[in-house]
Short mmCIF file of C-alpha atoms and ligand atoms in Angstrom, two decimals:
data_model
loop_
_atom_site.label_atom_id
_atom_site.label_comp_id
_atom_site.label_asym_id
_atom_site.label_seq_id
_atom_site.Cartn_x
_atom_site.Cartn_y
_atom_site.Cartn_z
CA MET G 1 96.66 -156.99 -0.30
CA SER G 2 94.33 -156.41 2.57
CA TRP G 3 91.17 -154.39 1.92
CA LEU G 4 88.81 -152.56 4.24
CA GLU G 5 85.20 -152.00 3.22
CA GLY G 6 83.85 -148.50 3.68
CA ARG G 7 80.49 -146.87 2.91
CA VAL G 8 80.00 -143.78 0.82
CA ILE G 9 78.29 -141.13 2.92
CA GLU G 10 78.39 -138.34 0.32
CA ASN G 11 79.42 -137.94 -3.31
CA ARG G 12 79.51 -134.26 -4.20
CA ALA G 13 79.57 -133.28 -7.87
CA TRP G 14 81.41 -129.96 -8.27
CA THR G 15 81.04 -130.10 -12.07
CA GLU G 16 80.16 -132.87 -14.53
CA ALA G 17 83.72 -134.16 -14.21
CA LEU G 18 84.79 -133.32 -10.66
CA PHE G 19 83.62 -135.15 -7.54
CA SER G 20 84.44 -135.52 -3.85
CA ILE G 21 83.60 -138.74 -2.07
CA ARG G 22 83.34 -139.06 1.70
CA VAL G 23 83.64 -142.53 3.17
CA SER G 24 82.93 -143.84 6.67
CA GLY G 25 83.76 -147.08 8.44
CA VAL G 26 87.48 -147.20 7.59
CA ASN G 27 90.05 -146.57 10.27
CA LEU G 28 93.51 -145.76 8.91
CA ARG G 29 96.69 -144.16 10.21
CA PHE G 30 98.48 -141.95 7.70
CA GLU G 31 100.45 -138.74 7.42
CA ALA G 32 98.84 -135.74 5.71
CA GLY G 33 99.92 -135.73 2.06
CA GLN G 34 99.85 -139.51 1.66
CA PHE G 35 97.61 -141.56 -0.63
CA VAL G 36 95.85 -144.92 -0.45
CA ARG G 37 94.53 -147.30 -3.09
CA ILE G 38 90.76 -147.29 -3.41
CA ALA G 39 88.86 -149.89 -5.39
CA LEU G 40 85.58 -151.13 -6.80
CA ASP G 41 84.67 -154.57 -8.03
CA ILE G 42 84.06 -154.27 -11.78
CA ASP G 43 82.98 -157.34 -13.79
CA GLY G 44 84.29 -159.64 -11.08
CA GLU G 45 87.66 -157.89 -10.77
CA ARG G 46 88.85 -155.51 -8.09
CA VAL G 47 90.07 -152.37 -9.88
CA ALA G 48 92.21 -150.12 -7.67
CA ARG G 49 93.86 -146.71 -8.09
CA PRO G 50 95.83 -144.49 -5.72
CA PHE G 51 93.98 -141.46 -4.33
CA SER G 52 95.33 -138.80 -1.99
CA PHE G 53 93.51 -138.14 1.26
CA VAL G 54 91.79 -134.75 1.32
CA ASN G 55 90.88 -135.14 4.98
CA PRO G 56 93.47 -134.59 7.69
CA PRO G 57 94.54 -137.72 9.61
CA GLN G 58 92.51 -136.82 12.70
CA ASP G 59 89.14 -136.94 10.83
CA PRO G 60 87.20 -140.18 11.30
CA GLU G 61 85.77 -139.97 7.76
CA LEU G 62 87.92 -140.25 4.64
CA GLU G 63 87.58 -137.86 1.71
CA PHE G 64 88.87 -138.20 -1.84
CA TYR G 65 88.73 -135.66 -4.68
CA GLY G 66 88.68 -136.94 -8.25
CA ILE G 67 88.15 -136.16 -11.91
CA VAL G 68 86.38 -138.30 -14.47
CA VAL G 69 88.81 -139.54 -17.09
CA PRO G 70 86.09 -140.62 -19.53
CA GLU G 71 88.02 -143.58 -20.97
CA GLY G 72 89.46 -144.64 -17.59
CA PRO G 73 88.27 -147.85 -15.93
CA LEU G 74 87.76 -146.55 -12.39
CA SER G 75 87.14 -142.80 -12.21
CA PRO G 76 83.80 -142.69 -14.13
CA ARG G 77 82.47 -145.35 -11.76
CA LEU G 78 83.68 -143.52 -8.68
CA ALA G 79 81.85 -140.43 -9.88
CA ARG G 80 78.59 -142.42 -10.03
CA LEU G 81 78.79 -143.83 -6.48
CA ARG G 82 75.85 -143.02 -4.24
CA THR G 83 75.32 -142.76 -0.52
CA GLY G 84 75.38 -146.25 1.01
CA ASP G 85 77.49 -147.84 -1.75
CA ALA G 86 80.59 -149.84 -0.79
CA LEU G 87 84.11 -148.59 -1.55
CA TYR G 88 87.18 -150.71 -0.81
CA VAL G 89 90.19 -148.99 0.73
CA ALA G 90 93.62 -150.62 1.03
CA ALA G 91 94.98 -151.00 4.55
CA ASN G 92 98.38 -149.44 3.76
CA PRO G 93 98.51 -145.69 3.05
CA ALA G 94 101.84 -144.62 1.52
CA GLY G 95 103.72 -141.76 -0.11
CA PHE G 96 106.53 -139.28 0.47
CA LEU G 97 104.76 -136.01 -0.33
CA VAL G 98 104.68 -135.29 3.40
CA LEU G 99 106.00 -132.49 5.56
CA SER G 100 108.15 -134.86 7.64
CA GLU G 101 110.30 -135.22 4.49
CA VAL G 102 110.61 -131.45 3.95
CA PRO G 103 113.39 -129.37 5.57
CA ASP G 104 112.55 -126.22 7.51
CA ALA G 105 112.38 -122.94 5.59
CA GLN G 106 110.86 -119.50 5.72
CA THR G 107 108.39 -120.10 2.89
CA LEU G 108 106.46 -123.23 1.95
CA TRP G 109 105.17 -123.23 -1.63
CA LEU G 110 102.44 -125.80 -2.43
CA LEU G 111 101.97 -125.91 -6.21
CA SER G 112 99.19 -128.02 -7.75
CA THR G 113 97.35 -128.68 -10.97
CA GLY G 114 93.82 -130.13 -11.10
CA THR G 115 93.17 -132.84 -8.52
CA GLY G 116 96.76 -132.42 -7.30
CA ILE G 117 95.44 -129.94 -4.74
CA ALA G 118 94.07 -132.87 -2.66
CA PRO G 119 97.13 -133.71 -0.51
CA PHE G 120 97.73 -130.03 0.27
CA LEU G 121 94.19 -129.66 1.65
CA SER G 122 94.96 -132.47 4.07
CA MET G 123 98.31 -130.95 5.12
CA LEU G 124 96.93 -127.45 5.58
CA ARG G 125 94.42 -128.78 8.10
CA THR G 126 97.18 -130.10 10.36
CA GLU G 127 99.27 -127.98 12.72
CA ALA G 128 102.69 -128.81 11.25
CA PRO G 129 102.91 -126.31 8.36
CA TRP G 130 101.63 -123.40 10.46
CA LYS G 131 104.18 -124.09 13.18
CA ARG G 132 107.13 -124.60 10.84
CA PHE G 133 106.82 -122.00 8.05
CA ARG G 134 106.39 -118.25 8.30
CA GLU G 135 104.76 -117.95 4.86
CA ILE G 136 102.63 -120.59 3.14
CA VAL G 137 101.53 -120.18 -0.48
CA LEU G 138 98.95 -122.51 -2.02
CA VAL G 139 98.77 -122.42 -5.82
CA HIS G 140 95.99 -124.17 -7.73
CA ALA G 141 96.07 -124.26 -11.54
CA VAL G 142 93.01 -125.44 -13.44
CA ARG G 143 91.63 -125.25 -16.96
CA ARG G 144 88.33 -123.54 -16.12
CA ALA G 145 87.17 -121.31 -13.27
CA ASN G 146 84.50 -123.75 -12.05
CA GLU G 147 87.32 -126.21 -11.30
CA LEU G 148 88.61 -123.97 -8.47
CA VAL G 149 87.14 -126.29 -5.85
CA TYR G 150 87.20 -126.12 -2.03
CA ARG G 151 87.47 -122.32 -2.23
CA GLU G 152 85.36 -121.71 0.84
CA MET G 153 87.56 -123.97 2.96
CA ILE G 154 90.75 -122.47 1.51
CA GLN G 155 89.66 -118.87 1.95
CA GLY G 156 88.89 -119.66 5.59
CA MET G 157 92.51 -120.60 6.29
CA LYS G 158 93.95 -117.60 8.13
CA GLY G 159 97.37 -116.51 6.92
CA LEU G 160 97.36 -118.64 3.77
CA ARG G 161 98.39 -116.96 0.49
CA TYR G 162 96.18 -118.49 -2.17
CA VAL G 163 96.99 -117.97 -5.86
CA THR G 164 94.94 -119.46 -8.68
CA PHE G 165 95.55 -120.02 -12.38
CA VAL G 166 92.78 -120.49 -14.93
CA SER G 167 94.32 -121.48 -18.25
CA ARG G 168 91.48 -121.90 -20.74
CA GLU G 169 89.22 -118.91 -20.14
CA PRO G 170 89.68 -115.41 -18.75
CA HIS G 171 88.96 -115.24 -15.00
CA VAL G 172 89.15 -112.14 -12.86
CA GLY G 173 91.28 -112.78 -9.79
CA SER G 174 93.26 -115.67 -11.32
CA LEU G 175 96.51 -115.61 -13.25
CA ALA G 176 96.36 -116.71 -16.90
CA GLY G 177 98.59 -119.36 -18.48
CA ARG G 178 100.68 -121.93 -16.64
CA ILE G 179 102.71 -122.06 -13.42
CA PRO G 180 106.21 -122.55 -14.99
CA GLN G 181 105.91 -119.49 -17.23
CA ALA G 182 104.66 -117.42 -14.31
CA ILE G 183 107.69 -118.51 -12.27
CA ALA G 184 110.02 -117.54 -15.09
CA ASP G 185 108.51 -114.10 -15.65
CA GLY G 186 107.98 -113.28 -11.96
CA ARG G 187 104.15 -113.10 -12.08
CA LEU G 188 103.72 -115.87 -9.50
CA GLU G 189 106.04 -114.31 -6.94
CA ALA G 190 104.35 -110.94 -7.45
CA ALA G 191 100.90 -112.46 -6.93
CA ALA G 192 102.02 -114.39 -3.82
CA GLY G 193 104.14 -111.62 -2.31
CA ALA G 194 106.88 -114.20 -1.70
CA ALA G 195 110.09 -115.26 -3.41
CA PHE G 196 111.60 -118.47 -4.76
CA SER G 197 115.07 -118.65 -3.28
CA PRO G 198 117.27 -121.58 -2.24
CA GLY G 199 117.98 -119.84 1.07
CA THR G 200 114.34 -119.42 2.10
CA SER G 201 112.03 -121.73 0.11
CA GLN G 202 110.73 -125.28 0.17
CA VAL G 203 108.46 -126.26 -2.72
CA MET G 204 106.01 -129.15 -2.93
CA LEU G 205 104.52 -130.09 -6.32
CA CYS G 206 101.56 -132.32 -7.12
CA GLY G 207 99.51 -133.17 -10.19
CA ASN G 208 100.26 -133.34 -13.91
CA PRO G 209 103.69 -134.95 -14.58
CA ASP G 210 104.50 -132.43 -17.33
CA MET G 211 103.88 -129.61 -14.85
CA LEU G 212 106.33 -131.24 -12.43
CA THR G 213 109.01 -131.40 -15.13
CA ASP G 214 108.44 -127.84 -16.33
CA VAL G 215 108.30 -126.38 -12.82
CA ARG G 216 111.52 -128.16 -11.82
CA ALA G 217 113.21 -126.62 -14.87
CA ALA G 218 111.87 -123.15 -14.08
CA LEU G 219 113.02 -123.47 -10.46
CA ALA G 220 116.44 -124.81 -11.48
CA ALA G 221 117.02 -121.47 -13.16
CA ARG G 222 116.43 -119.92 -9.70
CA GLY G 223 118.87 -122.26 -7.95
CA LEU G 224 116.32 -124.72 -6.50
CA ARG G 225 116.78 -128.47 -6.92
CA LYS G 226 115.09 -131.74 -6.01
CA HIS G 227 115.18 -132.60 -2.31
CA ARG G 228 116.65 -135.96 -1.39
CA ARG G 229 117.30 -137.34 2.09
CA ARG G 230 120.98 -137.77 1.26
CA ALA G 231 121.30 -134.60 -0.78
CA PRO G 232 119.01 -131.98 0.73
CA GLY G 233 117.39 -129.62 -1.72
CA HIS G 234 114.19 -127.65 -2.13
CA ILE G 235 111.63 -129.54 -4.25
CA THR G 236 109.46 -132.51 -3.15
CA SER G 237 106.95 -133.80 -5.67
CA GLU G 238 104.31 -136.38 -6.54
CA SER G 239 103.05 -137.24 -10.00
CA PHE G 240 99.42 -138.36 -10.38
CA TRP G 241 100.06 -140.30 -13.60
C1 FAD Y 1 100.22 -141.24 -5.89
C2 FAD Y 1 98.97 -140.95 -6.68
C3 FAD Y 1 97.92 -140.25 -6.09
C4 FAD Y 1 96.78 -139.96 -6.83
N1 FAD Y 1 95.77 -139.22 -6.25
C5 FAD Y 1 94.69 -138.87 -7.00
C6 FAD Y 1 93.65 -138.04 -6.45
O1 FAD Y 1 93.68 -137.64 -5.28
N2 FAD Y 1 92.61 -137.71 -7.27
C7 FAD Y 1 92.54 -138.14 -8.56
O2 FAD Y 1 91.57 -137.80 -9.26
N3 FAD Y 1 93.49 -138.93 -9.08
C8 FAD Y 1 94.55 -139.32 -8.33
N4 FAD Y 1 95.50 -140.13 -8.88
C9 FAD Y 1 95.22 -140.72 -10.21
C10 FAD Y 1 94.29 -141.94 -10.00
O3 FAD Y 1 95.02 -142.97 -9.35
C11 FAD Y 1 93.71 -142.50 -11.31
O4 FAD Y 1 94.71 -142.65 -12.27
C12 FAD Y 1 92.58 -141.63 -11.85
O5 FAD Y 1 91.50 -141.59 -10.92
C13 FAD Y 1 92.02 -142.16 -13.17
O6 FAD Y 1 91.69 -143.52 -12.98
P1 FAD Y 1 91.08 -144.37 -14.19
O7 FAD Y 1 91.11 -145.81 -13.78
O8 FAD Y 1 89.74 -143.84 -14.57
O9 FAD Y 1 92.08 -144.11 -15.40
P2 FAD Y 1 93.64 -144.46 -15.52
O10 FAD Y 1 93.78 -145.61 -16.44
O11 FAD Y 1 94.22 -144.63 -14.14
O12 FAD Y 1 94.22 -143.13 -16.15
C14 FAD Y 1 94.09 -142.82 -17.53
C15 FAD Y 1 94.73 -141.51 -17.86
O13 FAD Y 1 93.98 -140.45 -17.27
C16 FAD Y 1 94.79 -139.34 -16.98
N5 FAD Y 1 94.66 -139.05 -15.53
C17 FAD Y 1 94.77 -139.93 -14.49
N6 FAD Y 1 94.57 -139.31 -13.29
C18 FAD Y 1 94.31 -138.02 -13.59
C19 FAD Y 1 94.00 -136.90 -12.80
N7 FAD Y 1 93.95 -137.00 -11.45
N8 FAD Y 1 93.80 -135.73 -13.40
C20 FAD Y 1 93.85 -135.61 -14.76
N9 FAD Y 1 94.16 -136.64 -15.58
C21 FAD Y 1 94.37 -137.84 -15.01
C22 FAD Y 1 96.22 -139.76 -17.36
O14 FAD Y 1 96.48 -139.29 -18.65
C23 FAD Y 1 96.14 -141.26 -17.32
O15 FAD Y 1 97.10 -141.87 -18.14
C24 FAD Y 1 96.65 -140.42 -8.16
C25 FAD Y 1 97.69 -141.16 -8.73
C26 FAD Y 1 98.85 -141.42 -8.02
C27 FAD Y 1 99.96 -142.19 -8.67
N1 NAP Y 2 84.62 -135.60 -18.38
C1 NAP Y 2 84.83 -134.34 -18.57
O1 NAP Y 2 83.94 -133.58 -18.84
C2 NAP Y 2 86.21 -133.83 -18.41
C3 NAP Y 2 86.43 -132.47 -18.35
C4 NAP Y 2 87.72 -132.04 -18.18
C5 NAP Y 2 88.71 -132.98 -18.07
N2 NAP Y 2 88.49 -134.28 -18.14
C6 NAP Y 2 89.56 -135.29 -18.03
O2 NAP Y 2 90.50 -134.86 -17.12
C7 NAP Y 2 91.79 -134.78 -17.74
C8 NAP Y 2 92.45 -133.42 -17.45
O3 NAP Y 2 92.31 -133.08 -16.10
P1 NAP Y 2 92.72 -131.65 -15.56
O4 NAP Y 2 92.16 -130.56 -16.40
O5 NAP Y 2 92.42 -131.63 -14.11
O6 NAP Y 2 94.33 -131.74 -15.65
P2 NAP Y 2 95.43 -131.03 -16.55
O7 NAP Y 2 95.27 -131.35 -17.98
O8 NAP Y 2 96.67 -131.41 -15.87
O9 NAP Y 2 95.17 -129.44 -16.39
C9 NAP Y 2 95.21 -128.76 -15.16
C10 NAP Y 2 96.06 -127.51 -15.29
O10 NAP Y 2 97.41 -127.91 -15.49
C11 NAP Y 2 97.95 -127.16 -16.57
N3 NAP Y 2 99.08 -127.84 -17.22
C12 NAP Y 2 99.04 -128.83 -18.12
N4 NAP Y 2 100.30 -129.16 -18.52
C13 NAP Y 2 101.13 -128.33 -17.84
C14 NAP Y 2 102.56 -128.14 -17.84
N5 NAP Y 2 103.36 -128.89 -18.61
N6 NAP Y 2 103.06 -127.21 -17.04
C15 NAP Y 2 102.26 -126.45 -16.26
N7 NAP Y 2 100.93 -126.56 -16.23
C16 NAP Y 2 100.36 -127.49 -17.03
C17 NAP Y 2 96.77 -126.96 -17.49
O11 NAP Y 2 97.07 -125.89 -18.37
P3 NAP Y 2 96.59 -125.93 -19.94
O12 NAP Y 2 95.13 -125.61 -19.94
O13 NAP Y 2 97.45 -124.86 -20.56
O14 NAP Y 2 96.87 -127.30 -20.48
C18 NAP Y 2 95.67 -126.66 -16.49
O15 NAP Y 2 95.70 -125.31 -16.12
C19 NAP Y 2 91.59 -134.95 -19.23
O16 NAP Y 2 92.57 -135.82 -19.69
C20 NAP Y 2 90.22 -135.55 -19.35
O17 NAP Y 2 90.33 -136.95 -19.49
C21 NAP Y 2 87.24 -134.71 -18.29
#
């Protein structure tokens, strides 16, 4: 494994548990939507985890968005990094949650939970989705309203339909509950002003693995299935754990 050493130039705390790290000094080629392993040396061992790029490929600085899993070995330490600290970044970005894997369609649905919004923020700041899809819907589902991060950037994206879910407290302007239920009962389509249909939709999913399973089941009832190179379909996904 070959590692590049970068420097933290900013570590923004959105909440006690949510952070965004910007890193300079690492030059990488990747496609928007991909991830890379990032690492710290902890007690003499290099501890690495995959993180999706938040920045688009053309940005010289890298950005990662994370949550503190209190009992996890790496994330609490990432959250404590300060400007000037070293962060190791693997030299080989990877991953198939990319638009070059997704067939053309009328509507692109980007459905995320928690930190799973990260790869979509990278994609939405490239030209490809805007050229290829007539409607783009970004959905972000979080437990609490203060976890609706990057709102300013998102609300500045002209033409984007942005739908939020807040599941553990009431929040004006967000849907309640979970994405799969809101697909089943039509609330998500109503909020987005767009439809899930095998003839017109491509769906990308990212975040909690149980969400991926439950959304695939809800979409199966609407005639949408997993996309594979050899058996084209409608759903492309990436699980974060
Ligand atoms: C392809 C890929 C891309 C990823 N991109 C990101 C990213 O952009 N941002 C990010 O924060 N994490 C991302 N992850 C998860 C990340 O790699 C780590 O697992 C996470 O940072 C926790 O690391 P840890 O060492 O503290 O705990 P770990 O031992 O890695 O995880 C412990 C447990 O924490 C929970 N968990 C892990 N990641 C998350 C998460 N993101 N949100 C909620 N619960 C979680 C799971 O229950 C997991 O079993 C990604 C994972 C994969 C496979
Ligand atoms: N340090 C801290 O203070 C702190 C604070 C918060 C979290 N954490 C850590 O972060 C982890 C959770 O991170 P997170 O809140 O970003 O992720 P999450 O548990 O995946 O929750 C994000 C959103 O996904 C929803 N969801 C969960 N399962 C789903 C399913 N099967 N189908 C559809 N939607 C589903 C949740 O709804 P529901 O609300 O209905 O589950 C929530 O709206 C915890 O394990 C904890 O370790 C730490």
